[in-house]
CSV table of C-alpha atoms and ligand atoms in Angstrom, one decimal:
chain,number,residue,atom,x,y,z
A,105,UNK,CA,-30.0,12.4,8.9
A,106,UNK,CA,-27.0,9.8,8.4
A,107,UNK,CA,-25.2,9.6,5.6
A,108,UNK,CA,-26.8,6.9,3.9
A,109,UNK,CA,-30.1,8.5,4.2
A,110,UNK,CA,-28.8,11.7,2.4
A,111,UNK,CA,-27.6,10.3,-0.4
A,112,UNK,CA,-29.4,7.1,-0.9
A,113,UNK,CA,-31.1,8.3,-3.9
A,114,UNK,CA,-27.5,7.8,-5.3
A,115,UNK,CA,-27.4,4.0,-4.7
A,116,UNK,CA,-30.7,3.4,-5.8
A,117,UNK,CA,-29.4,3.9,-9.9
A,118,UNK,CA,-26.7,0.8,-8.5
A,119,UNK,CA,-28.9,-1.4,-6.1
A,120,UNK,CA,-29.7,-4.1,-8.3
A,121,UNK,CA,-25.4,-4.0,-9.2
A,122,UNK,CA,-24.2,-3.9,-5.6
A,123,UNK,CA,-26.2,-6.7,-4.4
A,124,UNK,CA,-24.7,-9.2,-6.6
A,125,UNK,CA,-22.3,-10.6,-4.6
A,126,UNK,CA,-21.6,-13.0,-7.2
A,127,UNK,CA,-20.6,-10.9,-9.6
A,128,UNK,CA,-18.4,-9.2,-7.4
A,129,UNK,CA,-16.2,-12.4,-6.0
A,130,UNK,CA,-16.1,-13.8,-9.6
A,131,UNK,CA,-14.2,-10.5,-10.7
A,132,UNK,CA,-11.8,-10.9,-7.4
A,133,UNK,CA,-11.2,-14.4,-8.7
A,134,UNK,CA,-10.6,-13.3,-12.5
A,135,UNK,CA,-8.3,-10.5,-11.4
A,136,UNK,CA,-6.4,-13.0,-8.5
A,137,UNK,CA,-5.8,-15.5,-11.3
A,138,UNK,CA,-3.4,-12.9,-13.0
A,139,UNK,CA,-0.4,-13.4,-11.4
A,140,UNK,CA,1.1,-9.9,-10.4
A,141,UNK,CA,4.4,-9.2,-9.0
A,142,UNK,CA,5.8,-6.3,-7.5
A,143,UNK,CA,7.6,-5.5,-10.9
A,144,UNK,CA,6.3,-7.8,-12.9
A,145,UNK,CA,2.5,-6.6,-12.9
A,146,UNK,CA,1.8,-5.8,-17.1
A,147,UNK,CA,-0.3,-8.9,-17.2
A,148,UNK,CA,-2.8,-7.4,-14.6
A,149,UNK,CA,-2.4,-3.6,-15.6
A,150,UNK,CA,-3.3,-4.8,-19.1
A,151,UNK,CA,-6.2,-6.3,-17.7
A,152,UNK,CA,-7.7,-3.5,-15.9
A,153,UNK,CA,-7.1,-1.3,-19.2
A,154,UNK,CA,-9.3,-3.4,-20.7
A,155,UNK,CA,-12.4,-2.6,-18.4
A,156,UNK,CA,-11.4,0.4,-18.6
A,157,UNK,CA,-12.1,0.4,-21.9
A,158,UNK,CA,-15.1,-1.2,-22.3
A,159,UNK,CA,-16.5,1.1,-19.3
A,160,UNK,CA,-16.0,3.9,-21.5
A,161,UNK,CA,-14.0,5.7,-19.2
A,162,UNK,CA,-12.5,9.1,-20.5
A,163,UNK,CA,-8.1,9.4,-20.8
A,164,UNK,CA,-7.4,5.8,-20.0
A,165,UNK,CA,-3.7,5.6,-20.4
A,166,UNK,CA,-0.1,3.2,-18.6
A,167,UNK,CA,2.9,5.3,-17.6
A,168,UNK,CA,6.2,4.0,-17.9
A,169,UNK,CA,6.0,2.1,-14.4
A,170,UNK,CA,2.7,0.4,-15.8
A,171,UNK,CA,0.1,2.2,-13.7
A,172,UNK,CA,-3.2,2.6,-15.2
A,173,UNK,CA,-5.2,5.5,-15.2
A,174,UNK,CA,-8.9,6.5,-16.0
A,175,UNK,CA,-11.0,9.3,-15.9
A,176,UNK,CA,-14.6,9.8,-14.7
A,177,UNK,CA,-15.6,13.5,-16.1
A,178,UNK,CA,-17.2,15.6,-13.1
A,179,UNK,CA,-19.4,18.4,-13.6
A,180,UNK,CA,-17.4,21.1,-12.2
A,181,UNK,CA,-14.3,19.6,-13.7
A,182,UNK,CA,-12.3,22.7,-14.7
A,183,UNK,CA,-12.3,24.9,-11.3
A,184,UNK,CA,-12.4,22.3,-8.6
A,185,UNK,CA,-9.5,19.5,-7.2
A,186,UNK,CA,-10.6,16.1,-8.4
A,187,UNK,CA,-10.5,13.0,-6.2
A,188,UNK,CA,-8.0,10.1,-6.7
A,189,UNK,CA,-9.4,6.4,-6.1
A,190,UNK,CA,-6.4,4.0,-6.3
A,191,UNK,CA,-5.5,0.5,-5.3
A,192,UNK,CA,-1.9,-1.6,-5.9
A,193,UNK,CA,-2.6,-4.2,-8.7
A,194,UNK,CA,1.2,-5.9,-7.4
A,195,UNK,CA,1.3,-9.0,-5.0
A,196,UNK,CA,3.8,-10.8,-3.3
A,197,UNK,CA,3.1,-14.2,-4.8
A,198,UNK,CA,6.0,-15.0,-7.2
A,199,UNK,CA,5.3,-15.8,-11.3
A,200,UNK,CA,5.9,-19.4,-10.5
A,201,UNK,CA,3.4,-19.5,-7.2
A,202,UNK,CA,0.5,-21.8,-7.6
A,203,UNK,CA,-2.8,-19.8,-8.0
A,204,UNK,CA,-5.3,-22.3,-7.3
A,205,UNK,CA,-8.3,-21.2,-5.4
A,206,UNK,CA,-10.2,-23.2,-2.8
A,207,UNK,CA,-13.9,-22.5,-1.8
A,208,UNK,CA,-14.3,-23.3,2.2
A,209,UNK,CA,-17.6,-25.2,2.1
A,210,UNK,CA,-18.5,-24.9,5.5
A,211,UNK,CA,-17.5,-21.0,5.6
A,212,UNK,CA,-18.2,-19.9,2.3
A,213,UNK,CA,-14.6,-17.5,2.4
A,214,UNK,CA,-12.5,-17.6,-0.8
A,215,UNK,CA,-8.7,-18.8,0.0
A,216,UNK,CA,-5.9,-18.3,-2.8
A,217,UNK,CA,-2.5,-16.5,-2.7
A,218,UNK,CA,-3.0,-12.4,-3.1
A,219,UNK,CA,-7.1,-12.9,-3.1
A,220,UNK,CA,-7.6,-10.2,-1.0
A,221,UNK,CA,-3.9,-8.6,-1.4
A,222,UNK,CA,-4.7,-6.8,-3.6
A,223,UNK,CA,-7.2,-8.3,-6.3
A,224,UNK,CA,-10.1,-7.7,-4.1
A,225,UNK,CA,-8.6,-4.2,-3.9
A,226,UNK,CA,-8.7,-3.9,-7.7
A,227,UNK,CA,-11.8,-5.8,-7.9
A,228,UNK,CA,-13.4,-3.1,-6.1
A,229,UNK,CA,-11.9,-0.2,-7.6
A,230,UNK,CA,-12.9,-1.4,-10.9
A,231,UNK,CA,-16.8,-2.5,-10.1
A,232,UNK,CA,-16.7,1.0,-8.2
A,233,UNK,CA,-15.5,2.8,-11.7
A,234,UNK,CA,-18.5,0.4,-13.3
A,235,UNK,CA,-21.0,1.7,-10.7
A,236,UNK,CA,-19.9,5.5,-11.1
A,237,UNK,CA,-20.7,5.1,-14.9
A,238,UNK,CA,-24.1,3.5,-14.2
A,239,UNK,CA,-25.2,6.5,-12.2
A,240,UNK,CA,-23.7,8.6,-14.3
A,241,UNK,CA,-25.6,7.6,-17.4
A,242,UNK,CA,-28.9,7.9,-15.1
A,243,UNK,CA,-28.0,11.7,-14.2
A,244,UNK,CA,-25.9,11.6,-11.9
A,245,UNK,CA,-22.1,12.3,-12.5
A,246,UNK,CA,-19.6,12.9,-10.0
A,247,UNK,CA,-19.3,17.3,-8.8
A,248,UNK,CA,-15.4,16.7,-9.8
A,249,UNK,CA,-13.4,14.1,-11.6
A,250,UNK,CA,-12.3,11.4,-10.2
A,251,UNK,CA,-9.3,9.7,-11.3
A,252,UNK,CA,-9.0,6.2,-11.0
A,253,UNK,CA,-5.5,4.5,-10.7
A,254,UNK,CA,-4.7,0.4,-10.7
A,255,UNK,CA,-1.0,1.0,-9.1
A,256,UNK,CA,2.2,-0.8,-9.0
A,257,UNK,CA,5.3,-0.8,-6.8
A,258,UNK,CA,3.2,-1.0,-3.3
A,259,UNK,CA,4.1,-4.2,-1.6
A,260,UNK,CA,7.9,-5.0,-0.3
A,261,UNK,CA,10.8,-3.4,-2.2
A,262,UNK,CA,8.2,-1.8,-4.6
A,263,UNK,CA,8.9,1.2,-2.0
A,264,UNK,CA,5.3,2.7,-3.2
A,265,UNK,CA,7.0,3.6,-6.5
A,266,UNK,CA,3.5,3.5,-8.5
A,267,UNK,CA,1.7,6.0,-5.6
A,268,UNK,CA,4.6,8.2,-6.0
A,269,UNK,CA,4.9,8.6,-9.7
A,270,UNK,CA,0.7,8.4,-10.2
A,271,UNK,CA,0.6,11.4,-7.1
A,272,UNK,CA,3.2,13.2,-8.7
A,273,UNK,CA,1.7,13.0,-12.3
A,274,UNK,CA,-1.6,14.1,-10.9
A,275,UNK,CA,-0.7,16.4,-7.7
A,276,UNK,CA,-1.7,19.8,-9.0
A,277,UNK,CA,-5.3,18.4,-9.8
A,278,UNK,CA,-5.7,15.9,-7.0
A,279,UNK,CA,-7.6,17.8,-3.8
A,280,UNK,CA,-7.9,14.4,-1.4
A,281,UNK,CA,-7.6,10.3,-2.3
A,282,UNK,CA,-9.0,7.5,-1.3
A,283,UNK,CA,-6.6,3.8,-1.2
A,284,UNK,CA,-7.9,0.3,-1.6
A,285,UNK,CA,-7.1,-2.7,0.2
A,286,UNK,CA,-9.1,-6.0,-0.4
A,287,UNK,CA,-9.4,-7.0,3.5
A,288,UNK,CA,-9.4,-4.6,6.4
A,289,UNK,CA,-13.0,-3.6,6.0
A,290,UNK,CA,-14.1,-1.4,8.5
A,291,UNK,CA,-10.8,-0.1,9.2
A,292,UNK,CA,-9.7,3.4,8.3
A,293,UNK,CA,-5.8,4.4,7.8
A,294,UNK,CA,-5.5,7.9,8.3
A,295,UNK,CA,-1.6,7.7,9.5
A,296,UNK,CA,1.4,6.7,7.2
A,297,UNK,CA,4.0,4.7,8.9
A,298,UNK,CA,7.3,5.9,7.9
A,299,UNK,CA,10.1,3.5,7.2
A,300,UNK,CA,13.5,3.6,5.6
A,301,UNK,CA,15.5,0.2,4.4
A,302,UNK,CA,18.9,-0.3,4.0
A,303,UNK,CA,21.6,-3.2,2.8
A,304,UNK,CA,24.7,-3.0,4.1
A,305,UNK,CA,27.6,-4.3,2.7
A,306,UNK,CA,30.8,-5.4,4.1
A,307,UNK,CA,33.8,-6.3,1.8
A,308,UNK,CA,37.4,-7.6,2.9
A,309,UNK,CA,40.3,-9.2,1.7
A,310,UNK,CA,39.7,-12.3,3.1
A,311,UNK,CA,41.6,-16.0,2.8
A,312,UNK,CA,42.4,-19.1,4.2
A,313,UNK,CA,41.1,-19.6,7.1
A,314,UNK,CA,44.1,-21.4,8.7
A,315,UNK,CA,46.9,-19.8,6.2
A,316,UNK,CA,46.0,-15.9,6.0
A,317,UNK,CA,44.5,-16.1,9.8
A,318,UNK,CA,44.6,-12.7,11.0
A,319,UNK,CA,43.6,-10.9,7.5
A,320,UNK,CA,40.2,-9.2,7.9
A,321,UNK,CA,36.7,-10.8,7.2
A,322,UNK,CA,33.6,-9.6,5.9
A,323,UNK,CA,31.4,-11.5,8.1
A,324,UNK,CA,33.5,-10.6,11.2
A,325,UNK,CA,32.9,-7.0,10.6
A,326,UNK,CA,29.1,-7.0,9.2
A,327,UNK,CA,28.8,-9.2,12.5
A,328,UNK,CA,29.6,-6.2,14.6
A,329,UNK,CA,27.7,-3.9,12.6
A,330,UNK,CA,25.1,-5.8,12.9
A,331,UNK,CA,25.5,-5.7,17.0
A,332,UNK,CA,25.8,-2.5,16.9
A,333,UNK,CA,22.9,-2.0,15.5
A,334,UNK,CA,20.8,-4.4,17.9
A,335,UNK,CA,21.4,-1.6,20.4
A,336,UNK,CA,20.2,1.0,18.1
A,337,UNK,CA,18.1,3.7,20.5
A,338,UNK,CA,14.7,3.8,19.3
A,339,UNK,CA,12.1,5.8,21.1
A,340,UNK,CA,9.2,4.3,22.5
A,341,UNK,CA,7.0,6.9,21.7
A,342,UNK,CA,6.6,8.4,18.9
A,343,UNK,CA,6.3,4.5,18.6
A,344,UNK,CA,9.7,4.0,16.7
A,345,UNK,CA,11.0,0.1,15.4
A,346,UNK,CA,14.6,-1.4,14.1
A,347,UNK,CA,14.6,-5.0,12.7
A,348,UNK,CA,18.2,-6.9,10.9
A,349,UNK,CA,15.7,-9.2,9.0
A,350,UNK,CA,18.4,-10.5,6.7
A,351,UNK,CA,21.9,-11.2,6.7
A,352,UNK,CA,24.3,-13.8,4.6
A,353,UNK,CA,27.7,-13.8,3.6
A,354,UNK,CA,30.8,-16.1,3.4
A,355,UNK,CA,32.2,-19.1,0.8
A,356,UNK,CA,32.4,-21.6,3.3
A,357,UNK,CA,33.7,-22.3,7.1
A,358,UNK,CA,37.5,-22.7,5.7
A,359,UNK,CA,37.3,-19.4,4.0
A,360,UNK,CA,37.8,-15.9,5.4
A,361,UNK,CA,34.5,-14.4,4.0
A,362,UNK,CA,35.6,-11.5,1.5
A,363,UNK,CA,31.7,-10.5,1.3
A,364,UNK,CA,28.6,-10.4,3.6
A,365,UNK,CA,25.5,-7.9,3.6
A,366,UNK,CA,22.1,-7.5,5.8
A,367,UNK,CA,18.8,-5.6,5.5
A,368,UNK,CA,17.5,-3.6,7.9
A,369,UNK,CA,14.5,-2.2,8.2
A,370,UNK,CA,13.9,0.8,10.2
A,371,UNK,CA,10.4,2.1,10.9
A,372,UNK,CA,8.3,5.2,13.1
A,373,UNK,CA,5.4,7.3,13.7
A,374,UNK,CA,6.4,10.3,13.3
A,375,UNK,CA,9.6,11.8,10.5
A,376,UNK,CA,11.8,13.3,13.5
A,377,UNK,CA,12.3,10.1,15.6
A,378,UNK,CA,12.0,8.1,12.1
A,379,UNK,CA,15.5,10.7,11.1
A,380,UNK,CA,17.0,10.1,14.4
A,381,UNK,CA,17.2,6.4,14.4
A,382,UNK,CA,18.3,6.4,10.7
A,383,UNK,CA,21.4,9.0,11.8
A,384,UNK,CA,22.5,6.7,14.5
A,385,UNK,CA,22.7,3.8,11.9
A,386,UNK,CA,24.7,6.4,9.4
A,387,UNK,CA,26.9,6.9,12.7
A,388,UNK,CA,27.6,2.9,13.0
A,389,UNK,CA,28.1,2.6,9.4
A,390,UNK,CA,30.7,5.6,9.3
A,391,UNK,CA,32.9,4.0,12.4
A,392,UNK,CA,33.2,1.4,9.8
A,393,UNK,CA,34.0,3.4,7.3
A,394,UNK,CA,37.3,5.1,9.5
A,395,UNK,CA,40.9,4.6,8.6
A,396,UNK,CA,41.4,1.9,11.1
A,397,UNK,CA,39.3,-0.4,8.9
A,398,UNK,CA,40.0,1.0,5.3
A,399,UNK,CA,43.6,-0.2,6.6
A,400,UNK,CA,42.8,-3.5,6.9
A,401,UNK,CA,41.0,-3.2,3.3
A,402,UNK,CA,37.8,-3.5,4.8
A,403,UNK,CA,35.0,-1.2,3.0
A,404,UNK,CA,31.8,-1.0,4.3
A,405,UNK,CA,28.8,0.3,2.0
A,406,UNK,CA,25.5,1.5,2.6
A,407,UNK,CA,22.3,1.2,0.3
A,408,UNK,CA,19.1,3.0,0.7
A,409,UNK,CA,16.6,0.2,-0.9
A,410,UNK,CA,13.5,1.6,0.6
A,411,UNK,CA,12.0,5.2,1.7
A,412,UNK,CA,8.4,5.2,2.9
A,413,UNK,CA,7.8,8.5,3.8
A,414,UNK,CA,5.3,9.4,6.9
A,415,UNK,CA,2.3,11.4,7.1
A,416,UNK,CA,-1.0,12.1,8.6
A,417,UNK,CA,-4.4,13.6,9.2
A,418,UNK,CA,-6.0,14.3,12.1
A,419,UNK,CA,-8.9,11.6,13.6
A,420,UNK,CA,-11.3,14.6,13.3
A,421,UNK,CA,-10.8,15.2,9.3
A,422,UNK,CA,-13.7,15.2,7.7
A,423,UNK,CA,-12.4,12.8,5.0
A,424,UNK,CA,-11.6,10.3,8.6
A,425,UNK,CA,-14.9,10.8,9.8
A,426,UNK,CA,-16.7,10.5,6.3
A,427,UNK,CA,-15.1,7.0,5.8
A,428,UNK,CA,-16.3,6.1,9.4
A,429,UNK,CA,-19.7,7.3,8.8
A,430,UNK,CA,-19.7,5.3,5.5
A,431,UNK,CA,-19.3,2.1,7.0
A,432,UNK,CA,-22.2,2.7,10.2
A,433,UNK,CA,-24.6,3.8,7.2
A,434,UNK,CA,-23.5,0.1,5.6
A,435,UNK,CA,-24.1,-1.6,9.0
A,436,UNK,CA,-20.0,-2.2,9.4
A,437,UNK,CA,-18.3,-2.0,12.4
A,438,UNK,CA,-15.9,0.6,12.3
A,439,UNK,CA,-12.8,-1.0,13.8
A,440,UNK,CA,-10.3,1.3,16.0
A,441,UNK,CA,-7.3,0.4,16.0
A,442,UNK,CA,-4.5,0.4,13.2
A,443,UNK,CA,-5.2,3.5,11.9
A,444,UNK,CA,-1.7,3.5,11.0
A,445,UNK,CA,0.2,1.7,8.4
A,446,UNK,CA,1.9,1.5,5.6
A,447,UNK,CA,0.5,1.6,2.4
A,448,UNK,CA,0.0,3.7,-0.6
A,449,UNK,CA,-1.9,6.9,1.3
A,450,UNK,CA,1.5,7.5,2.8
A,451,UNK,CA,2.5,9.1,-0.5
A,452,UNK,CA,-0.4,11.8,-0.9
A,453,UNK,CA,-0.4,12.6,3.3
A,454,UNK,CA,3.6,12.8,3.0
A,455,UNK,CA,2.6,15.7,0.2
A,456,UNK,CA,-0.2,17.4,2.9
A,457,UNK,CA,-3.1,15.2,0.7
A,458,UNK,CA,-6.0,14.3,2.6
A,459,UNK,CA,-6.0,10.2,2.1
A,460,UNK,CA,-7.7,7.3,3.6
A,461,UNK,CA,-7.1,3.8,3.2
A,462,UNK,CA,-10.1,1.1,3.7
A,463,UNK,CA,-10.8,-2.1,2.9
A,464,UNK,CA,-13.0,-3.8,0.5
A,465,UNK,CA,-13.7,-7.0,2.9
A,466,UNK,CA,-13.0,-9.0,5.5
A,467,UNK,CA,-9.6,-11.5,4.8
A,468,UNK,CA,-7.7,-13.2,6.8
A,469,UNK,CA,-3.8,-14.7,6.4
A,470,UNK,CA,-2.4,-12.3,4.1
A,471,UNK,CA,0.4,-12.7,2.1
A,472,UNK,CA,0.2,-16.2,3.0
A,473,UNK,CA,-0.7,-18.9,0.5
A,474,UNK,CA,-3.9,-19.6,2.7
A,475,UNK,CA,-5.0,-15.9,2.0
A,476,UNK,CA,-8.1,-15.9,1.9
A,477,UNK,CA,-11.4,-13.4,1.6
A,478,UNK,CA,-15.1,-13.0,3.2
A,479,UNK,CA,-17.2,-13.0,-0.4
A,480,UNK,CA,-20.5,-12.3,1.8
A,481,UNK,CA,-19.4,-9.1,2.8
A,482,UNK,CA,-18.5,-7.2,-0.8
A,483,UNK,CA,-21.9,-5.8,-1.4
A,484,UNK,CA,-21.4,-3.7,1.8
A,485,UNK,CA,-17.4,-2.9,0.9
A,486,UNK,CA,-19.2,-1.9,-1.8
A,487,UNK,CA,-22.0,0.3,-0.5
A,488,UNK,CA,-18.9,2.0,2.2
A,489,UNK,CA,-16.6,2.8,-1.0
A,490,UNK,CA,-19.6,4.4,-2.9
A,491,UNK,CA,-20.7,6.4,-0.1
A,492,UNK,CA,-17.5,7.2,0.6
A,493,UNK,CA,-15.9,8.1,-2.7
A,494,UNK,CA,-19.8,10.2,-3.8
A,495,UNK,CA,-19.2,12.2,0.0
A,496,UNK,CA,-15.6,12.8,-0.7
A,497,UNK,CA,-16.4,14.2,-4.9
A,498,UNK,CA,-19.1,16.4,-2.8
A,499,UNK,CA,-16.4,17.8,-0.2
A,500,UNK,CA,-13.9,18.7,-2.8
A,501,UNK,CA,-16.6,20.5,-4.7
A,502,UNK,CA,-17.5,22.2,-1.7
A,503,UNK,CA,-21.2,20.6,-1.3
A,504,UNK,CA,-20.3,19.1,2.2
A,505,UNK,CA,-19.1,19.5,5.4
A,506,UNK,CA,-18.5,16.8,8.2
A,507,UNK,CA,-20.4,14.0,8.2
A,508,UNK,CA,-23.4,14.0,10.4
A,509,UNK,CA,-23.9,10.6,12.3
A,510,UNK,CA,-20.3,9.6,12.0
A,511,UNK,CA,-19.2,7.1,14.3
A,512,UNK,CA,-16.9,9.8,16.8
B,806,ZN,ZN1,-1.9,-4.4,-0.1
């Protein structure tokens, strides 16, 4: 018996509610037109409070980094882990971006900055917390709670600080979680891709450049630095990645530069290769740091501005294999690859948390202004969350095991 057969009766309460497709990409739309910056993302939090709120949800609540939580009562609520459903509410659009939306009329797909990164995410987090109340109110609640979390922090230098502090407010009681994103559907991330970001700064006491020719320059040693770090040694497998994505620096081409900084971004598969690569770039930094430069009054600084720890579970987890069998019993391809990334699950595997990460539909172009989302397939996103998220309320309470007729 497949997984949709089992626990049809389940979607039968919320047929007539996950069919309307409508309803669904109107509330993508309403949450997209909130613009929501990684720090800047009240607006949108104070939105989804407001569902919240008219859901009826039980200890709705912000912390102090604007996260939102809710509570869906579960029947075995006091002896039993309870499940975490979250997705990012921040985008990458600046407050100023234009957040016009634009129907294709020969495809149907709905294009718009951050429309599937992440308000389809939050749009289906929320419709989900909607459709756990309607069967709730027909009989049938949840065997545990589930929390529901709209999180900041996720995308860029947010460095996952809303994952961490809602994982860390909930760890004792959370048993697995589940992560939104609005596109990817029919992928599952089961692996979190490590990655640790750093600015470094070179300073110096700089001058004219004809006049004090031969005092140190900022630019001259962050140039080096930044050489040395082009032949940083980073292993092929555990798959293992180094990237000097900015640097700037200097007054102007007459002028000794007495500042100049870049950002690198260091990234791996697995914690031990990810630790290596970072201590070779603490090695670089440090030669820098030596006598023979402090001389010249040349300091050199380094600046962790990102930490995205790694973490996993194996393809064979039930929770992996429950996701998988969620989207067959939806008639969604599960897709194979990039079952590793980086996103908010990395938090709860770092901490030995079952998590998964799936999508809500199918997008295309994110984080581009052109972003834009498949409406057509929400119902199903839909269907694959509920299963999903019912399954994984029925593992924790012990009322399941592996999936039968997951895709292997
Ligand atoms: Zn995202």
């Amino acid at each position: 018996m497949s997984l949709l057969q089992k626990h049809l009766y389940i979607l039968e309460a919320a047929r007539s509610f996950l069919t309307k497709q409508a309803y669904l990409s109107d509330l993508c739309v309403e949450i997209q037109q909130i613009a929501a910056p990684t720090n800047a993302e009240q607006k949108r939090a104070a939105w989804v409070e407001t569902f919240f709120q008219k859901l009826g949800l039980e200890d709705i609540f912000q912390d102090e980094v604007h996260n939102v939580y809710a509570r869906i009562p579960g029947q075995n609520a006091t002896s039993t882990p309870a499940l975490l459903v979250s997705a990012h509410t921040d985008t990458v659009f600046p407050m100023e971006t234009d957040l016009s939306i634009r129907i294709d009329p020969a495809t149907h797909w709905i294009h718009g900055p951050a429309i599937g990164d992440n308000s389809a995410g939050v749009a289906g987090l929320v419709a989900l917390a909607q459709l756990l109340m309607q069967m709730r109110a027909n009989g049938a609640a949840p065997p545990v709670d589930i929390w529901l979390v709209a999180n900041t922090g996720e995308e860029g230098l947010g460095d996952l600080r809303g994952m961490r502090a809602a994982v860390e407010r909930l760890q004792p009681q959370i048993g697995a979680s589940i992560v939104l994103e609005g596109m990817g559907l029919g992928r599952v991330v089961y692996q979190g891709l490590g990655s640790r970001r750093y600015r470094i700064t070179a300073k110096a006491p700089g001058g004219h450049s004809w006049s004090d020719f031969g005092t140190a320059s900022a630019i001259h040693v962050l140039t080096q630095i930044a050489a040395d770090l082009t032949r940083l040694k980073a292993a092929p497998k555990p798959r293992t990645t180094f990237n000097v994505g900015r640097i700037w620096g200097g007054r102007s081409v007459n002028t000794i530069a007495q500042e100049a900084a870049l950002e690198l971004d260091l990234r791996s598969e697995a914690a031990e290769t990810l630790e290596n690569i970072v201590s070779q770039t603490l090695a670089i930094v440090k030669r820098y740091q030596s006598k023979r430069w402090t001389q010249q009054g040349v300091e050199v600084l380094i600046e962790e501005i990102g930490n995205r720890p790694t973490g996993a579970i194996e393809a064979n987890h039930p929770l992996v294999q429950a996701a998988k069998a969620a989207l067959t019993a939806s008639d969604l391809d599960v897709r194979r690859a990039a079952t590793m990334s980086s996103t908010d699950a990395n938090i709860p595997l770092s901490l030995g948390i079952p998590s998964v990460c799936v999508g809500i539909t199918e997008g295309a172009d994110a984080h581009r202004l052109s972003e834009g989302i498949n409406p057509a397939l929400l119902p199903q996103g839909m269907q694959h969350l509920t299963l999903l998220t019912w399954w994984a309320a029925r593992w924790l309470a012990g009322q399941e095991n592996a999936p039968e007729g997951a895709e292997k």
